[in-house]
Coordinates of C-alpha atoms and ligand atoms in Angstrom, one line a residue:
M1137 CA 0.0 0.0 0.0
K1138 CA 2.8 2.3 1.1
R1139 CA 4.9 1.4 -1.9
L1140 CA 2.0 2.1 -4.2
A1141 CA 1.6 5.5 -2.7
I1142 CA 5.3 6.3 -3.2
A1143 CA 5.2 5.0 -6.8
T1144 CA 2.1 7.1 -7.5
L1145 CA 3.8 10.2 -5.9
L1146 CA 6.9 9.6 -8.0
A1147 CA 4.9 9.3 -11.2
A1148 CA 3.0 12.5 -10.4
T1149 CA 6.3 14.3 -9.7
A1150 CA 7.7 13.1 -13.0
L1151 CA 4.7 14.3 -14.9
A1152 CA 4.9 17.7 -13.3
S1153 CA 8.7 18.1 -13.7
P1154 CA 9.8 20.8 -16.1
A1155 CA 12.1 18.3 -17.8
S1156 CA 9.2 16.3 -19.1
G1157 CA 7.7 19.5 -20.5
A1158 CA 4.2 18.1 -19.9
D1159 CA 2.6 21.4 -19.4
K1160 CA 4.3 23.3 -22.2
P1161 CA 1.4 24.5 -24.4
L1162 CA 3.0 23.2 -27.6
D1163 CA 3.6 19.7 -26.3
A1164 CA 1.3 17.1 -27.8
K1165 CA -1.2 16.1 -25.1
G1166 CA -3.3 13.5 -26.9
T1167 CA -6.5 15.0 -25.5
W1168 CA -9.4 17.0 -26.8
S1169 CA -9.5 20.2 -24.7
V1170 CA -13.1 21.2 -25.1
T1171 CA -15.1 21.4 -21.9
T1172 CA -17.0 18.3 -20.9
R1173 CA -19.1 20.2 -18.4
G1174 CA -22.7 20.7 -19.3
S1175 CA -24.6 19.2 -22.2
A1176 CA -24.8 20.8 -25.6
P1177 CA -23.7 18.1 -28.1
L1178 CA -25.7 20.1 -30.7
P1179 CA -26.6 23.8 -30.7
P1180 CA -29.3 24.4 -28.2
M1181 CA -32.7 25.3 -29.6
G1182 CA -35.5 27.1 -27.8
W1183 CA -37.1 30.4 -26.9
N1184 CA -36.0 33.4 -24.8
S1185 CA -38.0 36.3 -23.4
W1186 CA -35.6 39.1 -24.1
N1187 CA -36.1 40.0 -27.8
A1188 CA -39.9 39.7 -27.3
F1189 CA -40.4 41.4 -24.1
G1190 CA -37.3 43.0 -22.7
T1191 CA -37.5 43.1 -18.9
D1192 CA -41.3 43.3 -19.0
I1193 CA -41.8 39.6 -18.5
D1194 CA -44.3 37.6 -16.6
E1195 CA -45.4 34.0 -16.3
E1196 CA -48.3 34.3 -18.6
K1197 CA -46.2 35.5 -21.5
V1198 CA -43.6 32.9 -21.0
I1199 CA -46.0 30.0 -20.6
A1200 CA -48.1 31.2 -23.6
S1201 CA -45.0 31.0 -25.9
A1202 CA -44.0 27.7 -24.3
Q1203 CA -47.5 26.3 -25.0
L1204 CA -47.4 27.5 -28.6
I1205 CA -44.0 25.8 -29.0
V1206 CA -45.5 22.5 -28.0
D1207 CA -48.9 23.0 -29.8
S1208 CA -47.4 24.2 -33.1
G1209 CA -45.0 21.3 -33.3
L1210 CA -41.9 23.4 -32.9
A1211 CA -41.0 21.4 -29.7
A1212 CA -41.1 18.2 -31.7
K1213 CA -38.8 19.8 -34.2
G1214 CA -36.2 20.5 -31.5
Y1215 CA -37.1 23.8 -29.8
R1216 CA -37.1 22.7 -26.2
Y1217 CA -35.4 25.3 -23.9
V1218 CA -37.7 28.0 -22.6
N1219 CA -35.5 30.6 -21.1
I1220 CA -36.4 33.7 -19.0
D1221 CA -34.0 36.6 -19.4
D1222 CA -33.5 39.7 -17.4
G1223 CA -36.4 41.0 -15.2
W1224 CA -37.5 38.1 -13.0
W1225 CA -36.0 39.1 -9.7
A1226 CA -37.5 41.1 -6.8
K1227 CA -34.4 41.5 -4.6
R1228 CA -31.6 39.7 -2.7
R1229 CA -32.8 39.2 0.9
Q1230 CA -30.1 40.5 3.2
A1231 CA -30.7 38.1 6.1
D1232 CA -29.6 35.0 4.2
G1233 CA -28.6 36.3 0.7
R1234 CA -31.5 34.4 -1.0
V1235 CA -32.7 35.9 -4.3
L1236 CA -36.4 36.4 -4.3
I1237 CA -38.7 36.3 -7.4
R1238 CA -41.2 39.0 -8.5
T1239 CA -44.3 37.1 -7.5
D1240 CA -46.6 39.8 -8.9
N1241 CA -45.4 38.7 -12.3
F1242 CA -44.7 35.0 -11.5
P1243 CA -47.6 34.1 -9.2
S1244 CA -46.8 30.4 -9.1
A1245 CA -43.5 31.4 -7.4
R1246 CA -45.4 32.5 -4.2
T1247 CA -44.7 30.4 -1.2
A1248 CA -46.3 30.4 2.3
D1249 CA -43.0 31.2 3.9
G1250 CA -42.2 34.1 1.6
N1251 CA -39.1 32.3 0.2
T1252 CA -40.5 32.3 -3.3
S1253 CA -39.7 29.4 -5.7
F1254 CA -39.5 28.8 -9.4
R1255 CA -40.0 25.1 -8.8
P1256 CA -43.7 25.1 -9.8
F1257 CA -42.7 27.0 -12.9
T1258 CA -39.9 24.6 -14.0
D1259 CA -42.1 21.6 -13.0
R1260 CA -44.8 23.0 -15.4
L1261 CA -42.3 23.4 -18.3
H1262 CA -40.9 20.0 -17.6
A1263 CA -44.4 18.5 -17.6
M1264 CA -44.8 20.0 -21.1
G1265 CA -41.7 18.1 -22.2
L1266 CA -39.6 21.3 -22.2
K1267 CA -36.5 22.4 -20.5
A1268 CA -36.2 25.6 -18.3
G1269 CA -33.7 28.3 -18.5
I1270 CA -32.8 31.2 -16.2
Y1271 CA -30.7 34.3 -16.5
S1272 CA -28.2 35.8 -14.2
E1273 CA -25.2 38.1 -14.1
I1274 CA -21.6 37.5 -13.2
G1275 CA -21.3 40.9 -11.5
R1276 CA -23.6 42.4 -8.8
N1277 CA -26.0 44.1 -11.1
S1278 CA -27.7 43.0 -14.4
C1279 CA -27.5 44.7 -17.8
G1280 CA -31.1 45.8 -17.4
Q1281 CA -30.3 47.5 -14.1
I1282 CA -27.3 49.3 -15.5
Y1283 CA -28.5 50.3 -19.0
G1284 CA -32.3 50.1 -18.6
D1285 CA -34.8 52.6 -17.2
P1286 CA -34.5 52.4 -13.4
K1287 CA -38.2 53.1 -13.2
G1288 CA -39.1 50.6 -15.9
P1289 CA -40.5 47.1 -15.4
G1290 CA -38.5 44.2 -14.1
Q1291 CA -36.2 46.2 -11.9
P1292 CA -35.2 44.7 -8.5
A1293 CA -36.3 46.9 -5.6
G1294 CA -35.0 47.9 -2.3
T1295 CA -31.7 49.1 -0.9
I1296 CA -28.5 49.1 -3.0
T1297 CA -27.4 45.7 -1.6
E1298 CA -30.9 44.3 -1.9
R1299 CA -30.8 45.2 -5.6
E1300 CA -27.5 43.3 -6.0
I1301 CA -29.1 40.2 -7.6
G1302 CA -26.0 39.1 -9.6
L1303 CA -23.8 36.1 -8.9
Y1304 CA -20.8 38.1 -7.6
G1305 CA -19.9 36.8 -4.2
H1306 CA -22.9 34.4 -4.3
I1307 CA -22.0 32.0 -7.1
D1308 CA -22.3 28.8 -5.0
Q1309 CA -25.5 29.9 -3.2
D1310 CA -27.3 31.1 -6.3
I1311 CA -26.4 28.2 -8.5
A1312 CA -27.5 25.8 -5.7
L1313 CA -30.8 27.7 -5.6
Y1314 CA -31.4 27.9 -9.3
F1315 CA -30.3 24.3 -10.2
G1316 CA -30.4 22.3 -6.9
E1317 CA -33.7 23.7 -5.6
W1318 CA -35.5 25.3 -8.6
N1319 CA -34.3 22.6 -11.1
F1320 CA -33.4 24.8 -14.0
D1321 CA -31.6 23.2 -16.9
Y1322 CA -29.9 26.2 -18.6
I1323 CA -28.4 29.5 -17.4
K1324 CA -27.3 32.5 -19.4
V1325 CA -24.7 34.5 -17.4
D1326 CA -24.3 38.1 -18.5
G1327 CA -21.4 40.4 -17.7
C1328 CA -22.5 44.1 -17.5
G1329 CA -21.8 44.2 -13.8
I1330 CA -18.1 43.6 -14.4
R1331 CA -18.0 46.0 -17.2
A1332 CA -19.9 49.1 -16.5
L1333 CA -19.7 50.1 -12.8
A1334 CA -16.5 52.0 -12.4
A1335 CA -16.5 54.6 -9.7
D1336 CA -17.0 57.3 -12.2
S1337 CA -19.9 55.7 -14.0
P1338 CA -23.2 57.6 -14.0
Q1339 CA -24.9 54.7 -12.1
V1340 CA -22.3 54.8 -9.3
K1341 CA -21.9 58.6 -9.2
S1342 CA -25.7 59.0 -8.8
G1343 CA -25.6 56.7 -5.8
R1344 CA -27.9 54.2 -7.5
L1345 CA -25.5 51.2 -7.8
R1346 CA -22.4 50.2 -5.9
A1347 CA -19.0 50.5 -7.7
L1348 CA -17.3 47.3 -8.9
D1349 CA -13.9 47.9 -10.4
P1350 CA -14.4 46.8 -14.0
L1351 CA -12.7 43.5 -15.0
I1352 CA -13.7 44.1 -18.6
D1353 CA -12.7 47.1 -20.7
Y1354 CA -15.0 46.5 -23.6
D1355 CA -13.1 48.6 -26.2
T1356 CA -9.6 47.8 -25.0
I1357 CA -8.6 44.2 -24.7
P1358 CA -5.2 44.9 -22.9
R1359 CA -7.1 46.7 -20.2
T1360 CA -9.3 43.7 -19.5
N1361 CA -8.4 41.3 -16.7
I1362 CA -8.9 38.1 -18.7
P1363 CA -7.8 35.6 -16.1
A1364 CA -10.1 37.1 -13.5
V1365 CA -13.1 36.9 -15.9
K1366 CA -12.3 33.3 -16.7
A1367 CA -11.9 32.4 -13.1
L1368 CA -15.4 33.7 -12.3
F1369 CA -17.0 31.7 -15.2
D1370 CA -15.0 28.6 -14.1
Q1371 CA -16.5 28.9 -10.7
V1372 CA -20.0 29.1 -12.2
G1373 CA -19.3 25.9 -14.2
E1374 CA -18.0 24.1 -11.1
A1375 CA -21.0 25.1 -9.1
L1376 CA -23.3 23.8 -11.9
S1377 CA -21.5 20.5 -12.0
R1378 CA -22.0 20.1 -8.3
N1379 CA -25.6 21.1 -8.3
K1380 CA -27.1 19.5 -11.4
P1381 CA -26.9 15.7 -11.5
G1382 CA -25.9 14.0 -14.7
N1383 CA -24.1 17.0 -16.2
D1384 CA -27.6 18.0 -17.5
F1385 CA -27.1 21.7 -17.8
V1386 CA -26.1 24.4 -20.3
L1387 CA -23.9 27.4 -19.4
S1388 CA -24.4 30.2 -21.8
I1389 CA -21.6 32.8 -21.5
C1390 CA -22.7 36.3 -22.4
L1391 CA -19.6 38.5 -22.7
W1392 CA -20.4 39.8 -26.2
G1393 CA -17.0 38.8 -27.6
S1394 CA -15.1 40.8 -25.0
A1395 CA -12.4 39.5 -22.6
D1396 CA -10.9 37.5 -25.4
V1397 CA -13.7 35.0 -24.8
R1398 CA -13.2 33.6 -28.3
S1399 CA -10.0 31.9 -27.2
W1400 CA -11.3 30.4 -23.9
A1401 CA -15.1 29.8 -24.1
R1402 CA -14.5 26.3 -25.4
T1403 CA -12.8 25.3 -22.2
L1404 CA -15.5 26.7 -19.9
G1405 CA -19.0 27.1 -21.5
N1406 CA -21.5 25.6 -23.8
L1407 CA -22.2 28.7 -25.8
S1408 CA -20.5 32.0 -26.0
R1409 CA -21.8 35.3 -27.4
T1410 CA -19.6 36.6 -30.1
S1411 CA -20.9 40.2 -30.3
E1412 CA -23.1 42.9 -28.8
D1413 CA -26.8 42.5 -28.9
I1414 CA -28.7 41.9 -32.1
S1415 CA -31.5 44.3 -33.2
P1416 CA -34.3 43.6 -35.6
N1417 CA -32.5 45.3 -38.5
W1418 CA -30.4 44.1 -41.4
E1419 CA -27.2 45.9 -40.6
R1420 CA -27.2 44.6 -37.1
M1421 CA -27.8 41.1 -38.3
L1422 CA -24.8 41.5 -40.6
H1423 CA -22.7 42.6 -37.6
N1424 CA -23.7 39.7 -35.5
L1425 CA -23.2 37.2 -38.3
D1426 CA -19.7 38.5 -39.1
S1427 CA -18.7 38.2 -35.4
A1428 CA -19.1 34.4 -35.7
S1429 CA -18.8 33.5 -39.4
R1430 CA -14.9 33.5 -39.5
R1431 CA -14.6 31.5 -36.3
E1432 CA -15.5 28.2 -37.8
L1433 CA -12.8 26.4 -35.9
Y1434 CA -13.9 27.8 -32.6
A1435 CA -17.3 26.1 -32.5
K1436 CA -17.4 22.5 -31.2
P1437 CA -19.9 20.0 -29.9
N1438 CA -20.5 21.2 -26.4
S1439 CA -19.3 24.7 -27.0
W1440 CA -20.9 26.9 -29.8
N1441 CA -20.4 30.3 -31.2
D1442 CA -23.5 32.4 -30.3
P1443 CA -24.1 35.4 -32.6
D1444 CA -27.2 36.1 -30.4
M1445 CA -30.8 35.1 -30.5
L1446 CA -33.1 35.1 -33.5
F1447 CA -35.0 38.2 -34.2
I1448 CA -37.3 36.5 -36.7
G1449 CA -40.8 38.0 -36.5
S1450 CA -39.8 41.6 -35.7
G1451 CA -38.7 44.7 -37.5
E1452 CA -36.8 44.0 -40.7
F1453 CA -37.4 40.2 -40.2
D1454 CA -41.2 40.4 -39.9
D1455 CA -44.0 39.2 -42.3
A1456 CA -43.3 42.1 -44.7
H1457 CA -39.6 40.9 -44.8
L1458 CA -39.9 37.2 -45.5
T1459 CA -36.7 37.1 -47.6
E1460 CA -34.7 38.7 -44.7
A1461 CA -36.3 36.4 -42.1
R1462 CA -35.3 33.4 -44.2
S1463 CA -31.8 34.7 -44.6
H1464 CA -31.4 35.2 -40.9
M1465 CA -32.7 31.6 -40.2
S1466 CA -30.6 30.1 -43.0
L1467 CA -27.4 31.8 -41.8
W1468 CA -27.9 30.9 -38.1
A1469 CA -28.6 27.3 -39.1
M1470 CA -25.5 27.1 -41.2
L1471 CA -23.3 28.7 -38.5
N1472 CA -24.5 26.1 -35.9
A1473 CA -25.7 29.1 -33.9
P1474 CA -28.1 28.3 -31.1
L1475 CA -31.6 28.7 -32.5
I1476 CA -33.3 30.6 -29.8
I1477 CA -36.6 32.2 -30.9
G1478 CA -37.0 35.8 -29.6
F1479 CA -40.6 36.5 -30.6
D1480 CA -44.0 36.6 -28.8
L1481 CA -45.3 33.5 -30.5
R1482 CA -48.9 34.5 -29.8
K1483 CA -48.3 37.1 -32.7
A1484 CA -46.6 34.7 -35.1
S1485 CA -48.2 34.3 -38.5
P1486 CA -48.2 30.9 -40.3
A1487 CA -45.5 32.3 -42.5
M1488 CA -43.3 33.1 -39.5
M1489 CA -44.0 29.7 -38.0
G1490 CA -43.0 28.2 -41.3
V1491 CA -39.6 30.1 -41.2
L1492 CA -38.9 29.0 -37.7
G1493 CA -40.2 25.5 -38.3
N1494 CA -38.6 24.6 -41.6
A1495 CA -37.5 21.0 -40.7
Q1496 CA -34.8 20.9 -43.5
V1497 CA -33.2 24.1 -42.3
I1498 CA -33.3 23.0 -38.7
A1499 CA -31.7 19.7 -39.7
L1500 CA -28.7 21.6 -41.0
N1501 CA -28.2 23.2 -37.7
Q1502 CA -28.7 20.0 -35.8
D1503 CA -26.7 17.8 -38.2
A1504 CA -24.8 15.1 -36.3
A1505 CA -21.4 15.9 -37.8
A1506 CA -21.7 19.3 -36.1
H1507 CA -19.5 21.4 -38.4
Q1508 CA -20.0 25.1 -38.5
A1509 CA -20.2 26.3 -42.1
V1510 CA -17.0 27.5 -43.8
L1511 CA -16.7 30.5 -46.0
A1512 CA -16.1 29.1 -49.5
Y1513 CA -16.3 32.6 -50.9
D1514 CA -15.9 35.7 -48.8
G1515 CA -16.8 39.2 -49.8
D1516 CA -18.6 42.4 -48.7
S1517 CA -21.4 41.9 -51.2
V1518 CA -21.8 38.1 -51.4
Q1519 CA -20.7 35.2 -49.3
I1520 CA -21.0 31.5 -50.0
F1521 CA -21.0 29.2 -47.0
T1522 CA -20.6 25.4 -47.2
K1523 CA -21.2 22.8 -44.5
T1524 CA -20.2 19.1 -44.5
L1525 CA -23.1 17.0 -43.3
A1526 CA -23.0 13.7 -41.5
D1527 CA -24.4 11.7 -44.5
G1528 CA -21.5 12.9 -46.6
S1529 CA -23.5 15.5 -48.5
K1530 CA -23.1 19.3 -48.3
A1531 CA -25.2 22.3 -47.6
V1532 CA -24.5 25.6 -49.4
A1533 CA -25.8 29.0 -48.7
L1534 CA -25.4 31.8 -51.2
F1535 CA -26.0 35.1 -49.4
N1536 CA -26.6 38.5 -50.9
R1537 CA -25.7 41.0 -48.2
T1538 CA -26.6 44.0 -50.3
G1539 CA -29.8 46.0 -51.0
S1540 CA -29.7 45.2 -54.8
P1541 CA -30.1 42.0 -56.8
I1542 CA -26.9 40.4 -57.9
D1543 CA -25.8 37.6 -60.2
V1544 CA -23.2 35.2 -58.9
K1545 CA -21.7 31.8 -59.8
L1546 CA -21.5 28.7 -57.7
I1547 CA -18.6 26.5 -58.7
A1548 CA -17.9 22.9 -58.0
S1549 CA -14.8 23.7 -56.0
H1550 CA -16.8 25.8 -53.5
L1551 CA -18.3 22.4 -52.5
K1552 CA -15.0 20.5 -52.9
Y1553 CA -16.8 18.5 -55.5
R1554 CA -15.3 17.4 -58.8
A1555 CA -16.0 19.8 -61.7
D1556 CA -16.3 17.0 -64.2
Q1557 CA -19.2 15.2 -62.5
P1558 CA -22.8 16.4 -62.0
I1559 CA -23.9 18.1 -58.8
T1560 CA -27.5 18.0 -57.6
L1561 CA -29.0 20.8 -55.6
T1562 CA -32.2 20.7 -53.5
D1563 CA -33.6 24.1 -52.5
L1564 CA -34.4 23.9 -48.8
W1565 CA -36.9 26.7 -48.9
D1566 CA -39.0 25.7 -52.0
G1567 CA -38.0 22.1 -52.5
G1568 CA -37.0 22.6 -56.1
T1569 CA -34.1 20.5 -57.5
Q1570 CA -31.6 21.2 -60.2
S1571 CA -28.2 19.9 -61.5
F1572 CA -25.1 21.4 -62.9
T1573 CA -21.6 20.5 -63.9
S1574 CA -18.6 22.7 -63.1
E1575 CA -20.5 25.9 -62.5
M1576 CA -23.9 27.4 -62.1
P1577 CA -25.2 30.9 -62.5
V1578 CA -27.3 32.0 -59.5
H1579 CA -29.5 35.1 -59.3
L1580 CA -29.9 36.5 -55.8
E1581 CA -32.6 39.1 -54.9
R1582 CA -31.6 41.8 -52.4
H1583 CA -30.9 40.3 -49.0
Q1584 CA -31.7 36.8 -50.3
T1585 CA -30.0 33.6 -49.2
L1586 CA -30.4 30.6 -51.4
L1587 CA -29.9 27.5 -49.4
F1588 CA -29.3 24.1 -50.9
K1589 CA -28.5 20.6 -50.0
A1590 CA -25.9 19.4 -52.5
S1591 CA -24.6 16.0 -53.6
G1592 CA -21.8 15.4 -56.0
T1593 CA -18.5 13.5 -56.4
R1594 CA -16.0 14.5 -53.7
E1595 CA -12.7 15.9 -54.8
R1596 CA -11.1 13.9 -51.9
A1597 CA -12.6 10.6 -52.7
Q1598 CA -11.1 8.6 -49.9
G1599 CA -11.5 11.1 -47.0
L1600 CA -12.0 14.6 -45.9
Y1601 CA -9.9 17.7 -45.9
L1602 CA -9.6 19.1 -42.4
S1603 CA -11.2 22.3 -43.6
E1604 CA -14.3 20.3 -44.4
Q1605 CA -14.6 19.2 -40.8
P1606 CA -14.0 22.2 -38.6
G1607 CA -15.9 20.6 -35.7
N1608 CA -13.1 18.1 -35.5
V1609 CA -10.2 20.7 -35.6
N1610 CA -9.6 22.5 -32.3
P1611 CA -7.1 25.3 -32.2
A1612 CA -6.0 24.4 -28.6
V1613 CA -3.2 26.9 -28.9
D1614 CA -3.7 29.3 -31.8
G1615 CA -0.5 31.3 -31.4
I1616 CA -2.2 34.6 -30.4
V1617 CA -0.3 36.1 -27.5
H1618 CA -1.9 39.5 -27.5
P1619 CA -5.5 39.4 -28.6
M1620 CA -6.3 41.9 -31.4
A1621 CA -9.6 43.4 -32.5
D1622 CA -11.1 41.8 -35.6
P1623 CA -11.4 44.3 -38.5
M1624 CA -13.6 41.9 -40.5
V1625 CA -16.8 42.5 -38.6
Y1626 CA -19.3 44.7 -40.3
R1627 CA -19.7 47.9 -38.3
G1628 CA -23.1 49.4 -39.1
L1629 CA -24.5 52.3 -37.1
L1630 CA -25.4 50.9 -33.7
P1631 CA -29.1 51.6 -33.1
W1632 CA -28.6 52.7 -29.5
R1633 CA -25.7 55.0 -30.3
S1634 CA -25.5 57.9 -32.7
T1635 CA -22.9 59.6 -34.9
K1636 CA -22.0 61.9 -31.9
A1637 CA -18.9 59.8 -31.3
D1638 CA -16.1 59.2 -33.8
G1639 CA -17.3 56.0 -35.4
E1640 CA -17.6 52.3 -34.9
H1641 CA -14.3 50.6 -34.3
P1642 CA -13.3 47.0 -34.4
V1643 CA -13.5 45.6 -30.9
Y1644 CA -13.9 41.9 -30.6
G1645 CA -10.6 40.0 -30.2
G1646 CA -10.1 37.3 -32.8
W1647 CA -8.0 38.7 -35.5
G1648 CA -5.3 36.2 -36.3
G1649 CA -7.2 33.2 -35.1
A1650 CA -6.9 29.8 -37.0
R1651 CA -9.1 29.5 -40.1
A1652 CA -10.4 26.9 -42.5
D1653 CA -9.4 27.6 -46.1
A1654 CA -7.9 31.0 -45.2
T1655 CA -4.9 32.4 -43.4
P1656 CA -5.5 33.9 -40.0
F1657 CA -5.6 37.3 -41.8
A1658 CA -8.3 36.3 -44.3
Q1659 CA -6.0 35.7 -47.3
T1660 CA -5.9 32.6 -49.5
P1661 CA -3.2 30.3 -48.2
K1662 CA 0.0 30.5 -50.3
I1663 CA 3.3 28.7 -50.0
A1664 CA 6.3 29.2 -52.3
G1665 CA 4.2 31.0 -54.9
R1666 CA 1.4 28.4 -55.0
T1667 CA -2.1 29.0 -53.6
Y1668 CA -4.0 26.3 -51.8
H1669 CA -7.8 26.2 -51.6
N1670 CA -7.8 23.4 -49.0
A1671 CA -5.9 24.4 -45.9
I1672 CA -5.9 25.1 -42.3
G1673 CA -4.3 28.5 -41.8
T1674 CA -2.9 29.3 -38.4
L1675 CA 0.0 31.2 -36.7
A1676 CA 3.4 29.9 -35.7
N1677 CA 3.5 28.6 -32.1
S1678 CA 0.2 26.9 -32.4
R1679 CA -1.1 23.4 -31.6
L1680 CA -4.2 22.1 -33.3
E1681 CA -6.1 19.0 -32.0
V1682 CA -7.7 16.9 -34.7
R1683 CA -10.3 14.4 -33.7
N1684 CA -9.9 11.3 -35.9
T1685 CA -13.2 9.7 -36.6
G1686 CA -11.9 6.5 -38.0
F1687 CA -9.4 7.5 -40.7
S1688 CA -6.2 5.7 -41.4
S1689 CA -3.8 8.2 -42.7
F1690 CA -3.0 11.9 -42.5
T1691 CA -1.3 13.9 -45.2
T1692 CA -0.4 17.6 -45.6
L1693 CA 1.9 20.1 -47.2
A1694 CA 3.2 22.2 -44.3
G1695 CA 4.9 25.5 -44.8
I1696 CA 5.2 29.2 -43.9
D1697 CA 2.7 31.3 -45.7
D1698 CA 3.9 33.7 -48.3
S1699 CA 2.4 36.7 -46.5
V1700 CA 5.3 36.5 -43.9
A1701 CA 7.6 39.4 -44.6
D1702 CA 10.4 38.7 -42.1
P1703 CA 13.1 36.5 -43.7
A1704 CA 14.6 35.6 -40.3
V1705 CA 11.6 33.7 -39.2
R1706 CA 11.9 29.9 -38.8
V1707 CA 9.2 27.3 -38.1
R1708 CA 9.2 23.6 -37.8
F1709 CA 6.2 21.4 -38.1
S1710 CA 5.3 18.2 -36.3
V1711 CA 2.5 15.7 -36.3
H1712 CA 1.5 13.6 -33.3
A1713 CA -0.9 10.8 -32.7
D1714 CA -2.4 10.4 -29.2
G1715 CA 0.6 12.3 -27.8
K1716 CA 3.3 10.4 -29.7
L1717 CA 5.5 12.1 -32.3
L1718 CA 5.0 10.7 -35.8
K1719 CA 7.0 13.2 -37.9
Q1720 CA 8.9 16.4 -37.5
T1721 CA 10.3 18.7 -40.2
G1722 CA 13.5 20.6 -40.0
W1723 CA 13.4 24.4 -39.4
M1724 CA 11.8 26.0 -42.4
K1725 CA 12.2 29.6 -43.7
P1726 CA 9.8 31.8 -45.6
G1727 CA 9.7 30.9 -49.3
D1728 CA 10.6 27.3 -48.7
S1729 CA 8.6 24.7 -50.6
P1730 CA 6.2 23.0 -48.3
A1731 CA 7.2 19.8 -46.5
T1732 CA 5.3 16.8 -47.5
I1733 CA 4.0 14.9 -44.5
A1734 CA 2.2 11.5 -44.8
V1735 CA 1.7 9.5 -41.6
P1736 CA -0.5 6.5 -40.6
V1737 CA -3.0 7.4 -37.9
K1738 CA -5.1 4.3 -37.8
G1739 CA -6.6 3.8 -34.3
A1740 CA -5.4 7.1 -33.0
R1741 CA -8.1 9.3 -31.4
I1742 CA -6.3 12.6 -31.5
V1743 CA -3.9 13.8 -34.1
E1744 CA -2.0 17.0 -33.2
L1745 CA -0.5 19.5 -35.5
V1746 CA 2.2 21.7 -34.0
A1747 CA 3.9 24.6 -35.7
E1748 CA 6.8 25.7 -33.5
G1749 CA 8.4 29.1 -34.2
N1750 CA 12.0 30.1 -33.4
R1751 CA 10.8 33.0 -31.2
P1752 CA 8.4 33.1 -28.3
E1753 CA 6.0 35.5 -29.9
M1754 CA 5.2 35.2 -33.6
Q1755 CA 1.9 36.8 -33.9
T1756 CA 2.2 37.9 -37.5
V1757 CA 3.7 34.6 -38.8
A1758 CA 1.1 32.7 -40.7
V1759 CA 1.6 29.1 -41.5
D1760 CA -0.4 26.7 -43.6
W1761 CA -1.3 23.0 -43.2
A1762 CA -2.1 22.9 -46.9
E1763 CA -4.1 20.0 -48.4
A1764 CA -4.4 18.7 -44.8
A1765 CA -6.6 15.7 -45.0
L1766 CA -7.6 12.5 -43.3
D1767 CA -8.1 9.5 -45.5
R1768 CA -9.5 6.0 -45.0
Ligands
LIG1869 C1 -27.5 42.0 -22.3 C2 -27.5 40.8 -23.1 C3 -28.9 40.6 -23.8 C4 -29.9 40.6 -22.7 C5 -29.8 41.9 -21.8 C6 -30.7 41.8 -20.6 O1 -27.6 43.2 -23.1 O2 -26.5 40.8 -24.1 O3 -28.9 39.4 -24.5 O4 -29.8 39.5 -21.9 O5 -28.5 42.0 -21.4 O6 -30.6 43.0 -19.8

């Protein structure tokens, strides 16, 4: 017994010793480092009160939409989370710190002892076959309290501390209450309270709310305390694991792309907002779309990019804008975004129910292969997204971002299908089918998205390019040392701001992240003068985890991208299977022809691709795993 203990201790010491290098980020680990906490193997689907009602919520409104979700058949199609957002709380009772519910609006929450409880409410949703979601805040005060009308509906009442209904300082207590006692299944955790309550903020100066030194500087990433923000969300995840049996919960991180959440959400949460709030207008939809559309490698089973909830039914996505509503739905489906309805379903027309309930479009979003769509063609006017499906076929969305009709071409290579064989397309909105070989002219009306399921003969007959399976490629270390704002996100006029400031600037970190079929800086991958349309582009000093779903061999052409200007840069590439080195190149320089790597990976679960640079920081050094593919 004693000997065993010593042996175990020695083994542990060996693992932790620096000589073994076990904790160096670029060392192959043989593991898949996406969170296993919570349960979101596919993008969550459901309904949320915020876009429909703001903080003016009550039980009747929520249950009415829940009932319609069941009665209309939307529940059977997958919409099952019914989530209340901001506005449900009355106050935090000072005697014991318990958060109380606004029982005037949620009468079933009334209890004889005055404790209030959402248990009857969640029981009711569960009895309807649905799941129940609640909303909280990582700081002391919610977004509605900070930015909303203090006299408006849904505001907690009482003294300053009674109005501190957020998780800050109460994570374990609140999560035990919401999940252990009230039996919720899903929580969205917002972050305004750690962003907006500096001592000189209007809310603090007026004496309305207590100061909390901001951890997040929304506009300035280097002034954000990223480790502290992560630590808070980690505590929430731990508390959820402790309080909800069977890992049956969803943690939705709502930091709107700030705090470099792009790089770490996969390790802590089940979905993560990539941008500020959506509004029911076209420009804002573009903004939210762009915040997620070039992050195809950062969405994974159990952790999804969240460009915010659907606004279908309202404003520029209402009945008079069916084209726009369908585009919004098509794009969110292709991006594997959570499909969370934000509309008062009592007002939904049959046409709107048809948009939300299109089973073929939902099937793309919920496809078992779980790959976010990749940009096969990227531009300001038109974008073409493709998505590899579990049955081996593809989906393709041709999207006209502009306000005028436009004629475009779909070519076989967008789909990675052979140009000399016929390709069949089925329109997922009108059911029509057509075939083409090589290329097809497509007319798009203003704001229109044509969405097809496609079948053809694969270019890569025996396997899949890695860029066709982004859900299986995880940039565990993407080489970004200093997060930089992403200039590729459309910056329309924010509805709640005006032109009184000096403009909309890039804010969300993410520039330089790993990409499918592009370099980290949105160029076509190019090595030694040759361009590659199939590649994973990343930075030097990166490590990609690749999940092997039954393939036997891995091949690639690895090299430094021609965009690298510094001739002194050196990078060497290595490939590992389940933590064991299979192949390492020598140190390569810019302009070198790519190194051919072909290794057997049969039986290996995780293949790792490491690009090691000759300096500790190489944030502008793009490298390509060109033609990277797994074959049978
Ligand atoms: C933030 C979030 C929204 C919503 C509101 C509620 O703005 O991003 O989705 O939850 O708070 O106040």
